[in-house]
Amino acid sequence: SQQGEEDPQALSIQEGENATMNCSYKTSINNLQWYRQNSGRGLVHLILIRSNEREKHSGRLRVTLDTSKKSSSLLITASRAADTASYFCATKPSLNDYKLSFGAGTTVTVRA
Amino acid sequence: EPEVTQTPSHQVTQMGQEVILRCVPISNHLYFYWYRQILGQKVEFLVSFYNNEISEKSEIFDDQFSVERPDGSNFTLKIRSTKLEDSAMYFCASNVGLGGTGEQYFGPGTRLTVT
Protein backbone atom coordinates (compact mmCIF):
# COMPACT_ATOMS: atom_id res chain seq x y z
CA SER A 1 0.00 0.00 0.00
CA GLN A 2 1.15 3.53 -0.69
CA GLN A 3 2.35 5.64 2.15
CA GLY A 4 3.41 9.19 2.32
CA GLU A 5 1.09 11.85 1.09
CA GLU A 6 2.64 15.28 0.78
CA ASP A 7 0.98 18.61 0.91
CA PRO A 8 0.88 21.00 -0.65
CA GLN A 9 1.17 19.48 -4.10
CA ALA A 10 2.85 22.62 -5.35
CA LEU A 11 4.50 25.60 -3.72
CA SER A 12 5.81 28.81 -5.27
CA ILE A 13 7.95 31.12 -3.17
CA GLN A 14 10.33 34.02 -3.54
CA GLU A 15 14.05 33.47 -3.18
CA GLY A 16 15.04 33.97 0.44
CA GLU A 17 11.71 32.79 1.82
CA ASN A 18 11.21 29.55 3.71
CA ALA A 19 9.45 26.56 2.17
CA THR A 20 7.51 24.11 4.31
CA MET A 21 5.99 20.89 3.10
CA ASN A 22 4.26 18.13 4.98
CA CYS A 23 4.02 14.40 4.68
CA SER A 24 1.53 12.03 6.24
CA TYR A 25 1.78 8.27 6.32
CA LYS A 26 -0.46 5.42 7.35
CA THR A 27 1.44 2.60 9.05
CA SER A 28 4.29 2.40 11.54
CA ILE A 29 7.76 3.20 10.31
CA ASN A 30 11.38 2.58 11.14
CA ASN A 31 12.47 5.83 9.56
CA LEU A 32 11.29 8.53 7.19
CA GLN A 33 13.45 10.02 4.49
CA TRP A 34 13.19 13.05 2.24
CA TYR A 35 14.43 13.03 -1.33
CA ARG A 36 14.75 15.74 -3.96
CA GLN A 37 14.22 15.24 -7.67
CA ASN A 38 15.15 17.83 -10.21
CA SER A 39 13.02 17.75 -13.35
CA GLY A 40 13.57 14.52 -15.25
CA ARG A 41 16.47 13.46 -13.05
CA GLY A 42 17.15 10.90 -10.35
CA LEU A 43 16.35 11.07 -6.66
CA VAL A 44 18.83 12.62 -4.28
CA HIS A 45 18.70 11.70 -0.60
CA LEU A 46 18.40 14.78 1.61
CA ILE A 47 17.82 13.72 5.18
CA LEU A 48 16.66 10.79 7.27
CA ILE A 49 14.86 10.86 10.58
CA ARG A 50 14.42 7.78 12.73
CA SER A 51 11.14 6.90 14.39
CA ASN A 52 12.55 7.74 17.82
CA GLU A 53 13.71 11.19 16.73
CA ARG A 54 11.55 14.29 16.69
CA GLU A 55 13.67 16.82 14.85
CA LYS A 56 16.75 16.83 12.70
CA HIS A 57 18.77 19.50 10.95
CA SER A 58 21.08 19.41 7.97
CA GLY A 59 22.32 22.73 6.65
CA ARG A 60 19.24 24.71 5.57
CA LEU A 61 16.97 21.71 6.06
CA ARG A 62 14.92 20.98 9.13
CA VAL A 63 12.81 17.86 9.43
CA THR A 64 10.30 17.08 12.15
CA LEU A 65 8.54 13.83 12.85
CA ASP A 66 5.40 13.28 14.88
CA THR A 67 4.77 9.56 15.10
CA SER A 68 1.55 10.06 17.08
CA LYS A 69 0.12 11.99 14.13
CA LYS A 70 2.02 9.94 11.57
CA SER A 71 3.32 13.08 9.95
CA SER A 72 6.56 14.81 9.06
CA SER A 73 7.50 18.23 7.79
CA LEU A 74 10.43 19.47 5.78
CA LEU A 75 11.48 23.10 6.10
CA ILE A 76 13.93 24.66 3.68
CA THR A 77 15.15 27.97 5.02
CA ALA A 78 16.41 30.90 2.95
CA SER A 79 15.43 29.23 -0.30
CA ARG A 80 17.48 29.63 -3.47
CA ALA A 81 16.57 29.22 -7.12
CA ALA A 82 18.57 25.98 -7.10
CA ASP A 83 16.10 24.54 -4.58
CA THR A 84 13.49 24.40 -7.35
CA ALA A 85 12.63 20.70 -7.53
CA SER A 86 10.13 18.09 -6.42
CA TYR A 87 10.45 16.84 -2.86
CA PHE A 88 9.31 13.40 -1.79
CA CYS A 89 8.98 11.77 1.57
CA ALA A 90 9.62 8.05 1.73
CA THR A 91 9.00 5.68 4.60
CA LYS A 92 10.95 2.60 5.58
CA PRO A 93 8.48 0.29 7.29
CA SER A 94 10.66 -1.73 9.66
CA LEU A 95 14.23 -2.53 10.59
CA ASN A 96 14.53 -5.50 8.27
CA ASP A 97 12.31 -4.24 5.46
CA TYR A 98 14.34 -2.05 3.16
CA LYS A 99 11.86 -1.04 0.50
CA LEU A 100 10.75 2.58 0.51
CA SER A 101 7.21 3.81 0.01
CA PHE A 102 7.11 7.23 -1.61
CA GLY A 103 4.56 9.98 -1.48
CA ALA A 104 3.31 11.92 -4.46
CA GLY A 105 5.68 14.80 -3.82
CA THR A 106 5.60 18.56 -3.48
CA THR A 107 6.79 20.61 -6.43
CA VAL A 108 8.63 23.68 -5.19
CA THR A 109 9.34 26.64 -7.44
CA VAL A 110 11.66 29.32 -6.11
CA ARG A 111 11.33 32.61 -7.99
CA ALA A 112 14.40 34.77 -8.33
CA GLU B 1 31.93 9.95 -4.33
CA PRO B 2 30.63 6.54 -5.47
CA GLU B 3 27.35 6.58 -7.34
CA VAL B 4 24.81 4.29 -8.93
CA THR B 5 24.92 4.34 -12.70
CA GLN B 6 22.26 3.27 -15.17
CA THR B 7 22.25 2.60 -18.89
CA PRO B 8 20.77 3.53 -21.22
CA SER B 9 19.46 6.92 -20.19
CA HIS B 10 16.61 6.61 -22.67
CA GLN B 11 15.24 3.48 -24.34
CA VAL B 12 12.55 3.47 -26.99
CA THR B 13 11.01 0.14 -27.86
CA GLN B 14 7.99 -1.25 -29.63
CA MET B 15 5.18 -2.95 -27.79
CA GLY B 16 5.87 -6.65 -27.34
CA GLN B 17 9.63 -6.30 -27.47
CA GLU B 18 11.97 -7.30 -24.66
CA VAL B 19 14.10 -4.69 -22.94
CA ILE B 20 16.94 -4.96 -20.48
CA LEU B 21 17.74 -2.04 -18.24
CA ARG B 22 21.15 -2.04 -16.67
CA CYS B 23 22.46 -0.72 -13.40
CA VAL B 24 25.78 -0.71 -11.62
CA PRO B 25 25.14 -0.33 -7.88
CA ILE B 26 27.69 1.08 -5.46
CA SER B 27 30.34 -1.55 -5.00
CA ASN B 28 30.08 -2.33 -1.27
CA HIS B 29 26.30 -2.26 -1.20
CA LEU B 30 24.40 -5.47 -0.63
CA TYR B 31 20.78 -4.60 -1.36
CA PHE B 32 19.57 -3.59 -4.79
CA TYR B 33 16.23 -2.23 -5.90
CA TRP B 34 14.22 -1.25 -8.90
CA TYR B 35 11.58 1.45 -8.72
CA ARG B 36 9.54 3.05 -11.45
CA GLN B 37 7.88 6.42 -11.85
CA ILE B 38 5.17 6.88 -14.43
CA LEU B 39 5.15 10.48 -15.64
CA GLY B 40 3.56 12.73 -13.03
CA GLN B 41 3.00 9.93 -10.55
CA LYS B 42 4.62 8.52 -7.42
CA VAL B 43 7.81 6.53 -7.36
CA GLU B 44 6.71 2.92 -6.96
CA PHE B 45 8.70 0.03 -5.56
CA LEU B 46 9.12 -2.91 -7.93
CA VAL B 47 11.59 -5.34 -6.40
CA SER B 48 14.42 -5.74 -3.93
CA PHE B 49 17.32 -8.14 -4.37
CA TYR B 50 19.75 -9.50 -1.83
CA ASN B 51 22.18 -12.39 -1.78
CA ASN B 52 21.40 -13.26 -5.40
CA GLU B 53 17.70 -13.61 -4.95
CA ILE B 54 14.57 -11.52 -4.83
CA SER B 55 13.82 -10.55 -1.23
CA GLU B 56 10.57 -8.72 -1.93
CA LYS B 57 8.47 -7.72 -4.91
CA SER B 58 5.40 -5.61 -5.43
CA GLU B 59 2.19 -6.46 -7.27
CA ILE B 60 3.53 -4.56 -10.26
CA PHE B 61 6.42 -7.00 -10.60
CA ASP B 62 4.55 -9.74 -12.44
CA ASP B 63 5.82 -12.57 -14.61
CA GLN B 64 6.92 -10.26 -17.39
CA PHE B 65 9.58 -8.76 -15.12
CA SER B 66 12.78 -10.40 -13.98
CA VAL B 67 15.99 -9.27 -12.33
CA GLU B 68 19.47 -10.65 -12.44
CA ARG B 69 22.93 -9.97 -11.16
CA PRO B 70 24.87 -11.56 -14.00
CA ASP B 71 28.29 -10.68 -12.62
CA GLY B 72 29.79 -8.94 -9.62
CA SER B 73 28.85 -5.46 -10.68
CA ASN B 74 25.74 -5.30 -12.88
CA PHE B 75 22.13 -5.54 -11.81
CA THR B 76 19.57 -5.82 -14.58
CA LEU B 77 15.82 -5.50 -14.99
CA LYS B 78 14.29 -7.35 -17.89
CA ILE B 79 10.81 -6.72 -19.21
CA ARG B 80 9.91 -9.65 -21.42
CA SER B 81 7.10 -8.30 -23.55
CA THR B 82 6.67 -4.58 -23.09
CA LYS B 83 3.28 -2.91 -22.93
CA LEU B 84 2.38 0.71 -23.49
CA GLU B 85 1.77 1.11 -19.76
CA ASP B 86 5.37 0.10 -19.02
CA SER B 87 6.44 3.52 -20.26
CA ALA B 88 8.02 5.15 -17.23
CA MET B 89 11.24 6.23 -15.61
CA TYR B 90 12.97 3.23 -14.05
CA PHE B 91 15.30 3.87 -11.14
CA CYS B 92 17.85 1.50 -9.73
CA ALA B 93 18.92 1.98 -6.12
CA SER B 94 21.26 0.32 -3.69
CA ASN B 95 22.13 0.47 -0.05
CA VAL B 96 24.41 -1.11 2.46
CA GLY B 97 21.64 -3.19 4.00
CA LEU B 98 22.16 -4.84 7.37
CA GLY B 99 23.52 -2.34 9.84
CA GLY B 100 22.64 0.56 7.60
CA THR B 101 19.90 3.11 8.09
CA GLY B 102 18.03 2.28 4.94
CA GLU B 103 19.20 5.36 3.06
CA GLN B 104 19.10 4.41 -0.58
CA TYR B 105 21.29 5.74 -3.33
CA PHE B 106 19.47 6.17 -6.60
CA GLY B 107 20.76 6.13 -10.12
CA PRO B 108 19.79 8.82 -12.64
CA GLY B 109 17.13 6.58 -14.17
CA THR B 110 16.30 5.08 -17.55
CA ARG B 111 13.39 6.62 -19.38
CA LEU B 112 11.56 3.77 -21.13
CA THR B 113 9.18 4.72 -23.92
CA VAL B 114 7.02 1.94 -25.37
CA THR B 115 5.39 2.78 -28.67
CSV table of C-alpha atoms in Angstrom, one decimal:
chain,number,residue,atom,x,y,z
A,1,SER,CA,0.0,0.0,0.0
A,2,GLN,CA,1.1,3.5,-0.7
A,3,GLN,CA,2.4,5.6,2.1
A,4,GLY,CA,3.4,9.2,2.3
A,5,GLU,CA,1.1,11.8,1.1
A,6,GLU,CA,2.6,15.3,0.8
A,7,ASP,CA,1.0,18.6,0.9
A,8,PRO,CA,0.9,21.0,-0.6
A,9,GLN,CA,1.2,19.5,-4.1
A,10,ALA,CA,2.8,22.6,-5.4
A,11,LEU,CA,4.5,25.6,-3.7
A,12,SER,CA,5.8,28.8,-5.3
A,13,ILE,CA,7.9,31.1,-3.2
A,14,GLN,CA,10.3,34.0,-3.5
A,15,GLU,CA,14.0,33.5,-3.2
A,16,GLY,CA,15.0,34.0,0.4
A,17,GLU,CA,11.7,32.8,1.8
A,18,ASN,CA,11.2,29.5,3.7
A,19,ALA,CA,9.5,26.6,2.2
A,20,THR,CA,7.5,24.1,4.3
A,21,MET,CA,6.0,20.9,3.1
A,22,ASN,CA,4.3,18.1,5.0
A,23,CYS,CA,4.0,14.4,4.7
A,24,SER,CA,1.5,12.0,6.2
A,25,TYR,CA,1.8,8.3,6.3
A,26,LYS,CA,-0.5,5.4,7.4
A,27,THR,CA,1.4,2.6,9.1
A,28,SER,CA,4.3,2.4,11.5
A,29,ILE,CA,7.8,3.2,10.3
A,30,ASN,CA,11.4,2.6,11.1
A,31,ASN,CA,12.5,5.8,9.6
A,32,LEU,CA,11.3,8.5,7.2
A,33,GLN,CA,13.5,10.0,4.5
A,34,TRP,CA,13.2,13.1,2.2
A,35,TYR,CA,14.4,13.0,-1.3
A,36,ARG,CA,14.8,15.7,-4.0
A,37,GLN,CA,14.2,15.2,-7.7
A,38,ASN,CA,15.1,17.8,-10.2
A,39,SER,CA,13.0,17.7,-13.3
A,40,GLY,CA,13.6,14.5,-15.3
A,41,ARG,CA,16.5,13.5,-13.1
A,42,GLY,CA,17.1,10.9,-10.3
A,43,LEU,CA,16.4,11.1,-6.7
A,44,VAL,CA,18.8,12.6,-4.3
A,45,HIS,CA,18.7,11.7,-0.6
A,46,LEU,CA,18.4,14.8,1.6
A,47,ILE,CA,17.8,13.7,5.2
A,48,LEU,CA,16.7,10.8,7.3
A,49,ILE,CA,14.9,10.9,10.6
A,50,ARG,CA,14.4,7.8,12.7
A,51,SER,CA,11.1,6.9,14.4
A,52,ASN,CA,12.6,7.7,17.8
A,53,GLU,CA,13.7,11.2,16.7
A,54,ARG,CA,11.5,14.3,16.7
A,55,GLU,CA,13.7,16.8,14.8
A,56,LYS,CA,16.8,16.8,12.7
A,57,HIS,CA,18.8,19.5,10.9
A,58,SER,CA,21.1,19.4,8.0
A,59,GLY,CA,22.3,22.7,6.6
A,60,ARG,CA,19.2,24.7,5.6
A,61,LEU,CA,17.0,21.7,6.1
A,62,ARG,CA,14.9,21.0,9.1
A,63,VAL,CA,12.8,17.9,9.4
A,64,THR,CA,10.3,17.1,12.2
A,65,LEU,CA,8.5,13.8,12.8
A,66,ASP,CA,5.4,13.3,14.9
A,67,THR,CA,4.8,9.6,15.1
A,68,SER,CA,1.6,10.1,17.1
A,69,LYS,CA,0.1,12.0,14.1
A,70,LYS,CA,2.0,9.9,11.6
A,71,SER,CA,3.3,13.1,9.9
A,72,SER,CA,6.6,14.8,9.1
A,73,SER,CA,7.5,18.2,7.8
A,74,LEU,CA,10.4,19.5,5.8
A,75,LEU,CA,11.5,23.1,6.1
A,76,ILE,CA,13.9,24.7,3.7
A,77,THR,CA,15.2,28.0,5.0
A,78,ALA,CA,16.4,30.9,2.9
A,79,SER,CA,15.4,29.2,-0.3
A,80,ARG,CA,17.5,29.6,-3.5
A,81,ALA,CA,16.6,29.2,-7.1
A,82,ALA,CA,18.6,26.0,-7.1
A,83,ASP,CA,16.1,24.5,-4.6
A,84,THR,CA,13.5,24.4,-7.4
A,85,ALA,CA,12.6,20.7,-7.5
A,86,SER,CA,10.1,18.1,-6.4
A,87,TYR,CA,10.5,16.8,-2.9
A,88,PHE,CA,9.3,13.4,-1.8
A,89,CYS,CA,9.0,11.8,1.6
A,90,ALA,CA,9.6,8.0,1.7
A,91,THR,CA,9.0,5.7,4.6
A,92,LYS,CA,11.0,2.6,5.6
A,93,PRO,CA,8.5,0.3,7.3
A,94,SER,CA,10.7,-1.7,9.7
A,95,LEU,CA,14.2,-2.5,10.6
A,96,ASN,CA,14.5,-5.5,8.3
A,97,ASP,CA,12.3,-4.2,5.5
A,98,TYR,CA,14.3,-2.1,3.2
A,99,LYS,CA,11.9,-1.0,0.5
A,100,LEU,CA,10.8,2.6,0.5
A,101,SER,CA,7.2,3.8,0.0
A,102,PHE,CA,7.1,7.2,-1.6
A,103,GLY,CA,4.6,10.0,-1.5
A,104,ALA,CA,3.3,11.9,-4.5
A,105,GLY,CA,5.7,14.8,-3.8
A,106,THR,CA,5.6,18.6,-3.5
A,107,THR,CA,6.8,20.6,-6.4
A,108,VAL,CA,8.6,23.7,-5.2
A,109,THR,CA,9.3,26.6,-7.4
A,110,VAL,CA,11.7,29.3,-6.1
A,111,ARG,CA,11.3,32.6,-8.0
A,112,ALA,CA,14.4,34.8,-8.3
B,1,GLU,CA,31.9,10.0,-4.3
B,2,PRO,CA,30.6,6.5,-5.5
B,3,GLU,CA,27.3,6.6,-7.3
B,4,VAL,CA,24.8,4.3,-8.9
B,5,THR,CA,24.9,4.3,-12.7
B,6,GLN,CA,22.3,3.3,-15.2
B,7,THR,CA,22.2,2.6,-18.9
B,8,PRO,CA,20.8,3.5,-21.2
B,9,SER,CA,19.5,6.9,-20.2
B,10,HIS,CA,16.6,6.6,-22.7
B,11,GLN,CA,15.2,3.5,-24.3
B,12,VAL,CA,12.5,3.5,-27.0
B,13,THR,CA,11.0,0.1,-27.9
B,14,GLN,CA,8.0,-1.2,-29.6
B,15,MET,CA,5.2,-2.9,-27.8
B,16,GLY,CA,5.9,-6.6,-27.3
B,17,GLN,CA,9.6,-6.3,-27.5
B,18,GLU,CA,12.0,-7.3,-24.7
B,19,VAL,CA,14.1,-4.7,-22.9
B,20,ILE,CA,16.9,-5.0,-20.5
B,21,LEU,CA,17.7,-2.0,-18.2
B,22,ARG,CA,21.1,-2.0,-16.7
B,23,CYS,CA,22.5,-0.7,-13.4
B,24,VAL,CA,25.8,-0.7,-11.6
B,25,PRO,CA,25.1,-0.3,-7.9
B,26,ILE,CA,27.7,1.1,-5.5
B,27,SER,CA,30.3,-1.6,-5.0
B,28,ASN,CA,30.1,-2.3,-1.3
B,29,HIS,CA,26.3,-2.3,-1.2
B,30,LEU,CA,24.4,-5.5,-0.6
B,31,TYR,CA,20.8,-4.6,-1.4
B,32,PHE,CA,19.6,-3.6,-4.8
B,33,TYR,CA,16.2,-2.2,-5.9
B,34,TRP,CA,14.2,-1.2,-8.9
B,35,TYR,CA,11.6,1.4,-8.7
B,36,ARG,CA,9.5,3.1,-11.5
B,37,GLN,CA,7.9,6.4,-11.9
B,38,ILE,CA,5.2,6.9,-14.4
B,39,LEU,CA,5.1,10.5,-15.6
B,40,GLY,CA,3.6,12.7,-13.0
B,41,GLN,CA,3.0,9.9,-10.5
B,42,LYS,CA,4.6,8.5,-7.4
B,43,VAL,CA,7.8,6.5,-7.4
B,44,GLU,CA,6.7,2.9,-7.0
B,45,PHE,CA,8.7,0.0,-5.6
B,46,LEU,CA,9.1,-2.9,-7.9
B,47,VAL,CA,11.6,-5.3,-6.4
B,48,SER,CA,14.4,-5.7,-3.9
B,49,PHE,CA,17.3,-8.1,-4.4
B,50,TYR,CA,19.8,-9.5,-1.8
B,51,ASN,CA,22.2,-12.4,-1.8
B,52,ASN,CA,21.4,-13.3,-5.4
B,53,GLU,CA,17.7,-13.6,-5.0
B,54,ILE,CA,14.6,-11.5,-4.8
B,55,SER,CA,13.8,-10.5,-1.2
B,56,GLU,CA,10.6,-8.7,-1.9
B,57,LYS,CA,8.5,-7.7,-4.9
B,58,SER,CA,5.4,-5.6,-5.4
B,59,GLU,CA,2.2,-6.5,-7.3
B,60,ILE,CA,3.5,-4.6,-10.3
B,61,PHE,CA,6.4,-7.0,-10.6
B,62,ASP,CA,4.6,-9.7,-12.4
B,63,ASP,CA,5.8,-12.6,-14.6
B,64,GLN,CA,6.9,-10.3,-17.4
B,65,PHE,CA,9.6,-8.8,-15.1
B,66,SER,CA,12.8,-10.4,-14.0
B,67,VAL,CA,16.0,-9.3,-12.3
B,68,GLU,CA,19.5,-10.6,-12.4
B,69,ARG,CA,22.9,-10.0,-11.2
B,70,PRO,CA,24.9,-11.6,-14.0
B,71,ASP,CA,28.3,-10.7,-12.6
B,72,GLY,CA,29.8,-8.9,-9.6
B,73,SER,CA,28.8,-5.5,-10.7
B,74,ASN,CA,25.7,-5.3,-12.9
B,75,PHE,CA,22.1,-5.5,-11.8
B,76,THR,CA,19.6,-5.8,-14.6
B,77,LEU,CA,15.8,-5.5,-15.0
B,78,LYS,CA,14.3,-7.3,-17.9
B,79,ILE,CA,10.8,-6.7,-19.2
B,80,ARG,CA,9.9,-9.7,-21.4
B,81,SER,CA,7.1,-8.3,-23.6
B,82,THR,CA,6.7,-4.6,-23.1
B,83,LYS,CA,3.3,-2.9,-22.9
B,84,LEU,CA,2.4,0.7,-23.5
B,85,GLU,CA,1.8,1.1,-19.8
B,86,ASP,CA,5.4,0.1,-19.0
B,87,SER,CA,6.4,3.5,-20.3
B,88,ALA,CA,8.0,5.1,-17.2
B,89,MET,CA,11.2,6.2,-15.6
B,90,TYR,CA,13.0,3.2,-14.1
B,91,PHE,CA,15.3,3.9,-11.1
B,92,CYS,CA,17.8,1.5,-9.7
B,93,ALA,CA,18.9,2.0,-6.1
B,94,SER,CA,21.3,0.3,-3.7
B,95,ASN,CA,22.1,0.5,0.0
B,96,VAL,CA,24.4,-1.1,2.5
B,97,GLY,CA,21.6,-3.2,4.0
B,98,LEU,CA,22.2,-4.8,7.4
B,99,GLY,CA,23.5,-2.3,9.8
B,100,GLY,CA,22.6,0.6,7.6
B,101,THR,CA,19.9,3.1,8.1
B,102,GLY,CA,18.0,2.3,4.9
B,103,GLU,CA,19.2,5.4,3.1
B,104,GLN,CA,19.1,4.4,-0.6
B,105,TYR,CA,21.3,5.7,-3.3
B,106,PHE,CA,19.5,6.2,-6.6
B,107,GLY,CA,20.8,6.1,-10.1
B,108,PRO,CA,19.8,8.8,-12.6
B,109,GLY,CA,17.1,6.6,-14.2
B,110,THR,CA,16.3,5.1,-17.5
B,111,ARG,CA,13.4,6.6,-19.4
B,112,LEU,CA,11.6,3.8,-21.1
B,113,THR,CA,9.2,4.7,-23.9
B,114,VAL,CA,7.0,1.9,-25.4
B,115,THR,CA,5.4,2.8,-28.7
